[in-house]
Every structure is written in structure tokens, then in C-alpha cells.
mmCIF file with all atom_site columns, C-alpha atoms in Angstrom:
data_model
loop_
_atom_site.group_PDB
_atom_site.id
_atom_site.type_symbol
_atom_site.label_atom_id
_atom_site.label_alt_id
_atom_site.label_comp_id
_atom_site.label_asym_id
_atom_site.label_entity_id
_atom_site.label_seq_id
_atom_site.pdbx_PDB_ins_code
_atom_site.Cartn_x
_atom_site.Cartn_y
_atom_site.Cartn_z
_atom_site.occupancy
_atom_site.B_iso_or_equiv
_atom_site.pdbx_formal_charge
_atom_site.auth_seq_id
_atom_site.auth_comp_id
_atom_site.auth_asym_id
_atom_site.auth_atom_id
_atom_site.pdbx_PDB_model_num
ATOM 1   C CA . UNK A 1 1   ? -56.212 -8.477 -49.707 1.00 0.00 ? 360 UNK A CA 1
ATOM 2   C CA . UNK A 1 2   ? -53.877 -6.259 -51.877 1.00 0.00 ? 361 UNK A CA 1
ATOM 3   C CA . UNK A 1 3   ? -55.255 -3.702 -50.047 1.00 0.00 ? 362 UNK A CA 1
ATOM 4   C CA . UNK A 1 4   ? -53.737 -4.494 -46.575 1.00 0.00 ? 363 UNK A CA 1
ATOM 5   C CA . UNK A 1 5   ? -50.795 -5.108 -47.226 1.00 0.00 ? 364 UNK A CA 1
ATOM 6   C CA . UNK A 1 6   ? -49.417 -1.940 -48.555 1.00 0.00 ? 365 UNK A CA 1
ATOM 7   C CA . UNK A 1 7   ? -50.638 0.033  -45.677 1.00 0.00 ? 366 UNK A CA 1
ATOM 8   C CA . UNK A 1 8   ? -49.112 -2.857 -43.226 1.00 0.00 ? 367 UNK A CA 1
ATOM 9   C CA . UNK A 1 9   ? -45.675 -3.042 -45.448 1.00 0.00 ? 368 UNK A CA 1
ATOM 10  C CA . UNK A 1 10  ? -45.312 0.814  -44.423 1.00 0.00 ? 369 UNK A CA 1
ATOM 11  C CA . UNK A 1 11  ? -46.312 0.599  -40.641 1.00 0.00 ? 370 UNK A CA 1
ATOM 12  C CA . UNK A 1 12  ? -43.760 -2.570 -40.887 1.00 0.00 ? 371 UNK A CA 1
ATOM 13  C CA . UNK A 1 13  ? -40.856 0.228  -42.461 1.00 0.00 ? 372 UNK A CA 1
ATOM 14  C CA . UNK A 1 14  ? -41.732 3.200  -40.221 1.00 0.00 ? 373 UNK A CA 1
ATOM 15  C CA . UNK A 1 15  ? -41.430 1.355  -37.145 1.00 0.00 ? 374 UNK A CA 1
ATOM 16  C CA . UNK A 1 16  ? -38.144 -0.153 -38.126 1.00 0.00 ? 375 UNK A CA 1
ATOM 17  C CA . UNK A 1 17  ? -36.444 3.152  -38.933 1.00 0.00 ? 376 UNK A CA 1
ATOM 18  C CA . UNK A 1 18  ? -38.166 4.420  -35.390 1.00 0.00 ? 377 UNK A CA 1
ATOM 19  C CA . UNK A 1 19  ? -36.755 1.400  -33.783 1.00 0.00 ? 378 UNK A CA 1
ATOM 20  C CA . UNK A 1 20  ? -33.187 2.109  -35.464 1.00 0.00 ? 379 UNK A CA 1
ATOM 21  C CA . UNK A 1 21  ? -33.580 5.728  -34.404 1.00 0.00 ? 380 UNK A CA 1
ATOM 22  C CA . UNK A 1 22  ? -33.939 5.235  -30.632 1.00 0.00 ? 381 UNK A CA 1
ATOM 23  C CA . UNK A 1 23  ? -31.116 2.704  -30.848 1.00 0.00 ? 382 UNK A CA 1
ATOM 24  C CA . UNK A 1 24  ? -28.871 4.779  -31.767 1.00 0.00 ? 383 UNK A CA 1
ATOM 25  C CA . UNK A 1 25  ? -30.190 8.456  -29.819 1.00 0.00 ? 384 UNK A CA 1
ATOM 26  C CA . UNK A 1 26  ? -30.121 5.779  -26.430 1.00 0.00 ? 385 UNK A CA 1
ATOM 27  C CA . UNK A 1 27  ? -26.055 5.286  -27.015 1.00 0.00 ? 386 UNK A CA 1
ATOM 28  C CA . UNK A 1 28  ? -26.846 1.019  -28.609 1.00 0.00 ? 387 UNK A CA 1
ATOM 29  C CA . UNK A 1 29  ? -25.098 2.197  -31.814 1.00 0.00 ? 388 UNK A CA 1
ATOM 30  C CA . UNK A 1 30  ? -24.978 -1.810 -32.074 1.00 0.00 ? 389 UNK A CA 1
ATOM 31  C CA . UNK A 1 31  ? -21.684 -2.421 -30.049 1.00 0.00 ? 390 UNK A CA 1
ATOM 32  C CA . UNK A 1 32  ? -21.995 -4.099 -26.498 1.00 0.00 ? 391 UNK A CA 1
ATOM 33  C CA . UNK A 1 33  ? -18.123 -2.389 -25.696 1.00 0.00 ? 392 UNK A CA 1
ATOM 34  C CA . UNK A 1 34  ? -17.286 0.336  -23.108 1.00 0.00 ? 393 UNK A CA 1
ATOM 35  C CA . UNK A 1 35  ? -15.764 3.137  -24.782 1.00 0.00 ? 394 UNK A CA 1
ATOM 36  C CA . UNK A 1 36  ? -12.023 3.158  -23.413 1.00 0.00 ? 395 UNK A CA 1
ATOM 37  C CA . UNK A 1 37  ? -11.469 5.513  -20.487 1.00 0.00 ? 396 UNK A CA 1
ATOM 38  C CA . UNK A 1 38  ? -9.910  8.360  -21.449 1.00 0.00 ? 397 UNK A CA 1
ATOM 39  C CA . UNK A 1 39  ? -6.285  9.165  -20.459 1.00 0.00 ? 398 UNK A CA 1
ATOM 40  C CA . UNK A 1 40  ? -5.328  12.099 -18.624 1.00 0.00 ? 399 UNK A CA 1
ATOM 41  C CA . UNK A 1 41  ? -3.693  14.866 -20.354 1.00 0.00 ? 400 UNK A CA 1
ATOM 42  C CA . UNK A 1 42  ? 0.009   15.937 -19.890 1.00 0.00 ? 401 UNK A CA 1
ATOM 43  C CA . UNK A 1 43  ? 0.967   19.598 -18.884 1.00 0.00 ? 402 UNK A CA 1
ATOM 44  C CA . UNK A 1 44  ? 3.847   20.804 -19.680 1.00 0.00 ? 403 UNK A CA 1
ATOM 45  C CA . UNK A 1 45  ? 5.565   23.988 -18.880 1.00 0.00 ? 404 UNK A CA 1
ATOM 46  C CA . UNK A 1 46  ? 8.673   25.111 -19.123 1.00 0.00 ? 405 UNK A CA 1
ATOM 47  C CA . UNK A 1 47  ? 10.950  27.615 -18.824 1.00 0.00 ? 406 UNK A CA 1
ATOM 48  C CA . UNK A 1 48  ? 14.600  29.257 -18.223 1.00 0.00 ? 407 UNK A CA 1
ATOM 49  C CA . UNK A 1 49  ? 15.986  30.389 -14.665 1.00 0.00 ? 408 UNK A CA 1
ATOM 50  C CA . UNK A 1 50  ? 17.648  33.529 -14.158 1.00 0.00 ? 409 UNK A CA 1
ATOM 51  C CA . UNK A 1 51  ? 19.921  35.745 -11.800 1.00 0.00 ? 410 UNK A CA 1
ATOM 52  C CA . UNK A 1 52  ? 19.794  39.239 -11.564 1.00 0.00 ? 411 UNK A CA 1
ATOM 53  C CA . UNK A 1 53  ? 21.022  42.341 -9.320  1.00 0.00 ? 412 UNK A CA 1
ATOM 54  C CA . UNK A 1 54  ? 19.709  45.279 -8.535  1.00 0.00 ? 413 UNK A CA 1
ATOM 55  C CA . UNK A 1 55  ? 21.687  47.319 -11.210 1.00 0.00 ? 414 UNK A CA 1
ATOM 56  C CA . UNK A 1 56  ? 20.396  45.463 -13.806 1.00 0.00 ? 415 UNK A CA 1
ATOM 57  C CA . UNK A 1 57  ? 16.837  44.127 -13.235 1.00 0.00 ? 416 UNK A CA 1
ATOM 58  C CA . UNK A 1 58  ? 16.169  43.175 -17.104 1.00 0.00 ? 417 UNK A CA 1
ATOM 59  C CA . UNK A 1 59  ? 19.640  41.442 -17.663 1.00 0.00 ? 418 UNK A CA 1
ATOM 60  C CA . UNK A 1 60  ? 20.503  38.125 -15.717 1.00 0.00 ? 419 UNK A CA 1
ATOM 61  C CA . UNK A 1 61  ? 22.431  35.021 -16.531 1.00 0.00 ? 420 UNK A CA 1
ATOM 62  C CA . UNK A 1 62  ? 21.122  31.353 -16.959 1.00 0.00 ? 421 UNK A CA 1
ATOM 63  C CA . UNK A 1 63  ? 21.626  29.165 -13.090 1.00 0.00 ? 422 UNK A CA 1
ATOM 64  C CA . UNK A 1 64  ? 21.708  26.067 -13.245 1.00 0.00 ? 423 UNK A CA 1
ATOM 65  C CA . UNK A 1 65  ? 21.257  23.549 -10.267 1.00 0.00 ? 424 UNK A CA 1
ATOM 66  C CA . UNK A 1 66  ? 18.024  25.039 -9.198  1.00 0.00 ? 425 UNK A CA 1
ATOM 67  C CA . UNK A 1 67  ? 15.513  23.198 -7.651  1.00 0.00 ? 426 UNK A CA 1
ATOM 68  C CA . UNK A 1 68  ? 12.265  24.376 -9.496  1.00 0.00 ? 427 UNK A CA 1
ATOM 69  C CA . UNK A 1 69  ? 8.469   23.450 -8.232  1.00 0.00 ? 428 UNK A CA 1
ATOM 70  C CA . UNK A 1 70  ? 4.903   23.630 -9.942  1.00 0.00 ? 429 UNK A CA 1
ATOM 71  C CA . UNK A 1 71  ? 2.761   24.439 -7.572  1.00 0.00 ? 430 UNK A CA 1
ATOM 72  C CA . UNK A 1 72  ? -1.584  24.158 -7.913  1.00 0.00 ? 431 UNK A CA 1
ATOM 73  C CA . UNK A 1 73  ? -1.603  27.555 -5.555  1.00 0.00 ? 432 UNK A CA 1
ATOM 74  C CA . UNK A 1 74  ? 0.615   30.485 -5.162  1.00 0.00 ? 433 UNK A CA 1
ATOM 75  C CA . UNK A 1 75  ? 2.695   31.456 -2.070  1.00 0.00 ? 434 UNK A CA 1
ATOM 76  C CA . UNK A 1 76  ? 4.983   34.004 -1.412  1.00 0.00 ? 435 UNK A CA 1
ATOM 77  C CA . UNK A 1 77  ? 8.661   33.417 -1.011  1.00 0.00 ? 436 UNK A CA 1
ATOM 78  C CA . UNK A 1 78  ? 8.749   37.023 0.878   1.00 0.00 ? 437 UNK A CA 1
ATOM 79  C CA . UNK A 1 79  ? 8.147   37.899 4.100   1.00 0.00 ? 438 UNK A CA 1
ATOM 80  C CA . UNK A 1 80  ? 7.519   35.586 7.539   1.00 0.00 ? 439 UNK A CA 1
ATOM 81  C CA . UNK A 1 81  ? 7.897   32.044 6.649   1.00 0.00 ? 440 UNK A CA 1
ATOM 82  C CA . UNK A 1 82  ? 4.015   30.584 5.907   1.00 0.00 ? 441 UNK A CA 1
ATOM 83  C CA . UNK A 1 83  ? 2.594   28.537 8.657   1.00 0.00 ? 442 UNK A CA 1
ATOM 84  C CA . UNK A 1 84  ? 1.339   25.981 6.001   1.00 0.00 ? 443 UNK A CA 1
ATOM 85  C CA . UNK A 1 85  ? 3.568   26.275 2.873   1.00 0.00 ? 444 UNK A CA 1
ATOM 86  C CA . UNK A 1 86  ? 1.895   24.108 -0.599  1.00 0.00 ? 445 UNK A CA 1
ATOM 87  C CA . UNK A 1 87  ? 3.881   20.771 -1.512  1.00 0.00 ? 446 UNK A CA 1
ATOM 88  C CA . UNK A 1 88  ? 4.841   21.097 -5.003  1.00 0.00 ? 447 UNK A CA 1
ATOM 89  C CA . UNK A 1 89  ? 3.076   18.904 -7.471  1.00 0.00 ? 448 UNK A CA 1
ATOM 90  C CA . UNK A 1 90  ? 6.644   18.170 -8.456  1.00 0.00 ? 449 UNK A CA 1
ATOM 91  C CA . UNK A 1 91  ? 10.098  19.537 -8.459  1.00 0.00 ? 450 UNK A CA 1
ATOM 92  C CA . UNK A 1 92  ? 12.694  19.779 -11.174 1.00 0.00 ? 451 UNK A CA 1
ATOM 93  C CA . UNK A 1 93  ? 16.566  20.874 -11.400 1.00 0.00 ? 452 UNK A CA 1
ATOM 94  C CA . UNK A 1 94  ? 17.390  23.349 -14.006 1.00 0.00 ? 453 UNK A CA 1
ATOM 95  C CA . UNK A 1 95  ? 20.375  22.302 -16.175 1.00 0.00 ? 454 UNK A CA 1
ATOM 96  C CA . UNK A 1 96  ? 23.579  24.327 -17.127 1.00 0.00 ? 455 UNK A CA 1
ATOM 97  C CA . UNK A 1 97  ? 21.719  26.966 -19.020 1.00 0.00 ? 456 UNK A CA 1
ATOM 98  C CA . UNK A 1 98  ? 19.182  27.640 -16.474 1.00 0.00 ? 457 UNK A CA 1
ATOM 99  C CA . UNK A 1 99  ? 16.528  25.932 -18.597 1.00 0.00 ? 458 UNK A CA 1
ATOM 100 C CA . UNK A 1 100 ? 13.845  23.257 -17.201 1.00 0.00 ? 459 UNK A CA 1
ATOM 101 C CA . UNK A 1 101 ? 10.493  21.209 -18.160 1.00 0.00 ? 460 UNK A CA 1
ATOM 102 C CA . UNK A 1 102 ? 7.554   19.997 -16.050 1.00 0.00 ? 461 UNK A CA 1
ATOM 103 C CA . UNK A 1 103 ? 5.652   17.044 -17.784 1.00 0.00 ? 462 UNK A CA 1
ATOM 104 C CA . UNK A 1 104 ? 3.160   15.514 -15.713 1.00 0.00 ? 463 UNK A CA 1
ATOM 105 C CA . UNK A 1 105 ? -0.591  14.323 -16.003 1.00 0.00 ? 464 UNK A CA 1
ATOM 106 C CA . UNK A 1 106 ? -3.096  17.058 -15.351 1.00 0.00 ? 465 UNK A CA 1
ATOM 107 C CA . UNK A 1 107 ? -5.583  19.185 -16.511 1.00 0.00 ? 466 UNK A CA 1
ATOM 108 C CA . UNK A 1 108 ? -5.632  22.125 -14.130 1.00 0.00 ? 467 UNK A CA 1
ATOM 109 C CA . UNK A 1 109 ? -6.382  25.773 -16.464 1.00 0.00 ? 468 UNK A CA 1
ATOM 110 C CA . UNK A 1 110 ? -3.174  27.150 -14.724 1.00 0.00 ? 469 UNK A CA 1
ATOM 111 C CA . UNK A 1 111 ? -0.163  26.333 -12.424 1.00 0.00 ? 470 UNK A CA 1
ATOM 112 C CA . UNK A 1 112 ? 2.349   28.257 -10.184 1.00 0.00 ? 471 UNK A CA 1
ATOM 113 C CA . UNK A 1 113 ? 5.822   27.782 -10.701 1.00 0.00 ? 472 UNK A CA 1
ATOM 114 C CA . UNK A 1 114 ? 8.614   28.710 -8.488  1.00 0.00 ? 473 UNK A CA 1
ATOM 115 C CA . UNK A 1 115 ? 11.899  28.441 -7.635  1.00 0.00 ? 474 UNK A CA 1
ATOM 116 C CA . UNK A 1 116 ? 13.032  26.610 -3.957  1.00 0.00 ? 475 UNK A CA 1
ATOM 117 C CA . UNK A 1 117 ? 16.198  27.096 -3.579  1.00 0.00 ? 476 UNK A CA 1
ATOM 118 C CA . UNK A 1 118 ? 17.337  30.091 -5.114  1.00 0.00 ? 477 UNK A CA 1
ATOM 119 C CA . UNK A 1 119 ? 19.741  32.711 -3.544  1.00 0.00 ? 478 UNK A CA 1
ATOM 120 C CA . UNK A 1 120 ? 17.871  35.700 -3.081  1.00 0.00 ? 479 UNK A CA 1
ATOM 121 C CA . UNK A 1 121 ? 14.891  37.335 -3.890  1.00 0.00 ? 480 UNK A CA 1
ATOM 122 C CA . UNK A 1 122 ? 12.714  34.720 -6.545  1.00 0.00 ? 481 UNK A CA 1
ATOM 123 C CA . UNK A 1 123 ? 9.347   35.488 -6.641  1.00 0.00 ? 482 UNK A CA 1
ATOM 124 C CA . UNK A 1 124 ? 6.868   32.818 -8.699  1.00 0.00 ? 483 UNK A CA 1
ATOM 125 C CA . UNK A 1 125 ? 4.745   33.196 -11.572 1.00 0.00 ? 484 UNK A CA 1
ATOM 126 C CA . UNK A 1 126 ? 1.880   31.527 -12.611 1.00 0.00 ? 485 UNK A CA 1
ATOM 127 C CA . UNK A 1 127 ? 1.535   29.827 -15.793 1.00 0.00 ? 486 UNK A CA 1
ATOM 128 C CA . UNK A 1 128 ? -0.875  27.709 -18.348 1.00 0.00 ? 487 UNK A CA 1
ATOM 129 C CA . UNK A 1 129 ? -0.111  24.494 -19.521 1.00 0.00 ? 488 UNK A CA 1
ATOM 130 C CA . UNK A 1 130 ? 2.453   24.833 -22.994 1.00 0.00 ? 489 UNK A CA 1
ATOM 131 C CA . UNK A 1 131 ? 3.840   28.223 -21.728 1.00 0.00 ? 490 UNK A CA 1
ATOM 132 C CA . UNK A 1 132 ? 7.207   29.116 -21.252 1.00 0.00 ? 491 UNK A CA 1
ATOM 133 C CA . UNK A 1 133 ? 8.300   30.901 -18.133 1.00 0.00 ? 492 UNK A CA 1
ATOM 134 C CA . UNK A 1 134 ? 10.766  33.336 -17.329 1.00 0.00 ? 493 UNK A CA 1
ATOM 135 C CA . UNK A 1 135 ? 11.609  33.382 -13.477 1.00 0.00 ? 494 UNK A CA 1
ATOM 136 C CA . UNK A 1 136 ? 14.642  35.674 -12.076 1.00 0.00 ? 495 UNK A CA 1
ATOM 137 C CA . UNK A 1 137 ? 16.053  35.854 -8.826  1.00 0.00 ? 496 UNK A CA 1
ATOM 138 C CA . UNK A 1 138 ? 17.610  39.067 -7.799  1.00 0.00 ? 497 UNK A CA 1
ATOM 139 C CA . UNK A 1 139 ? 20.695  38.063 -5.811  1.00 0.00 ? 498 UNK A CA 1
ATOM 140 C CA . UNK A 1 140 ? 21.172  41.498 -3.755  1.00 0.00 ? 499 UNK A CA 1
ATOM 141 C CA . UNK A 1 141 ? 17.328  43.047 -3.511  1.00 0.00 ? 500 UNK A CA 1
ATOM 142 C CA . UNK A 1 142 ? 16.081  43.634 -0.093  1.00 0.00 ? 501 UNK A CA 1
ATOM 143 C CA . UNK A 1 143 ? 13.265  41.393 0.478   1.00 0.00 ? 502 UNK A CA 1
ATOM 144 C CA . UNK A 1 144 ? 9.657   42.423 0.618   1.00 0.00 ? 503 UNK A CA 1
ATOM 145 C CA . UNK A 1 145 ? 8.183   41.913 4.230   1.00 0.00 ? 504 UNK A CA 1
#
């Protein structure tokens, strides 16, 4: 009787740690719970606001008061007005030195950022999530058409 036993005391262990195996590869890992739901990820971007003239494209000062948007496609603020102009995501005001933040859930790879207001010609740029951006209005270039 010795004899059986051994042989059944193994197929006994090996189908336990089988048993324990598929558990765990089939998600039971022992716990009954829902893993939480993820939450989304915030974006933010950032960046300063600047206006410039012709005479000196590369130099500029800080404008405040500016309404800024984040946009999930690009338009052009040049030429005939679009028939169908994007909504921003959301808008922002820059402060006294020109500066401003966008933090809101998402998870888009890239966003484009523009400002709505500004006096003159302001074209947008796009930018990733965690980047700062530079945007400049030029307050006496002719407009593109």
C-alpha cells in the first residue's frame, strides 16, 4: 500500500500548483475586488505671451490680459474668417507678465494653443503636454491671406 501512495501524494502536489497556476494566469490572484478605475491624466502646458513689431521680430514684451485657448486641432487666425472655427478645450487669461497655464484632464499626444484676442498678427503653435510655449503677436505685420 506504501506503494500508492507516493505516486498519488505527487499527482495530489502537481495538480495543486497547476490549479494555483491557472488562478493566477486567469486574473483570480485570490481577491474578489475590481481594480479601481484609473483616473485621467492632467496636461499641462504653459507658456509666456508676447508682442512684437515688424522691426524687431525676435524681441517682444510680456501682454498680459490675453485670452489664451488650447485647442485639439489647429486653425489659422489668417486669412477669411473659417466657416466652422474649433471651440477651445478651454481658455485662460495671461497675467501681468504675459505668462499662463492650462491644467486640465486629458491624454491627447499633442495640443494647439493660441491666442483669441490678441491685437495683430498671432499665429498658434502646437504643443505636447509639460511644454512650455512661446507665442508672439506682431502688432503691425500685414496679415497673411
Amino acid at each position: 500500500m506504501n506503494m500508492h501512495v507516493r505516486p498519488l501524494a505527487a499527482l495530489v502536489a502537481i495538480t495543486a500548483v497547476l490549479a494555483a497556476g491557472c488562478g493566477q494566469a486567469a486574473g483570480g490572484g485570490g481577491s474578489s475586488q475590481a481594480p479601481p478605475p484609473s483616473a485621467p491624466a492632467n496636461v499641462r502646458i504653459s507658456g509666456v505671451f508676447y508682442a512684437t513689431t515688424s522691426a524687431q521680430p525676435h524681441g517682444g514684451s510680456p501682454q498680459g490680459g490675453v485670452v489664451i485657448g488650447i485647442f485639439t486641432r489647429p486653425f489659422s487666425t489668417a486669412g477669411p474668417l473659417m466657416a466652422d472655427p474649433p471651440s477651445p478645450v478651454a481658455t485662460v487669461r495671461t497675467d501681468a507678465d504675459g505668462t499662463f497655464t492650462f491644467e486640465l484632464p486629458g491624454s491627447r499626444p499633442r495640443y494647439f494653443v493660441s491666442a483669441i484676442d490678441a491685437r495683430g498678427y498671432a499665429p498658434g503653435r502646437w504643443a505636447r503636454p509639460g511644454a512650455t510655449v512661446r507665442l508672439v503677436t506682431c502688432t503691425n505685420c500685414p496679415i497673411p491671406l
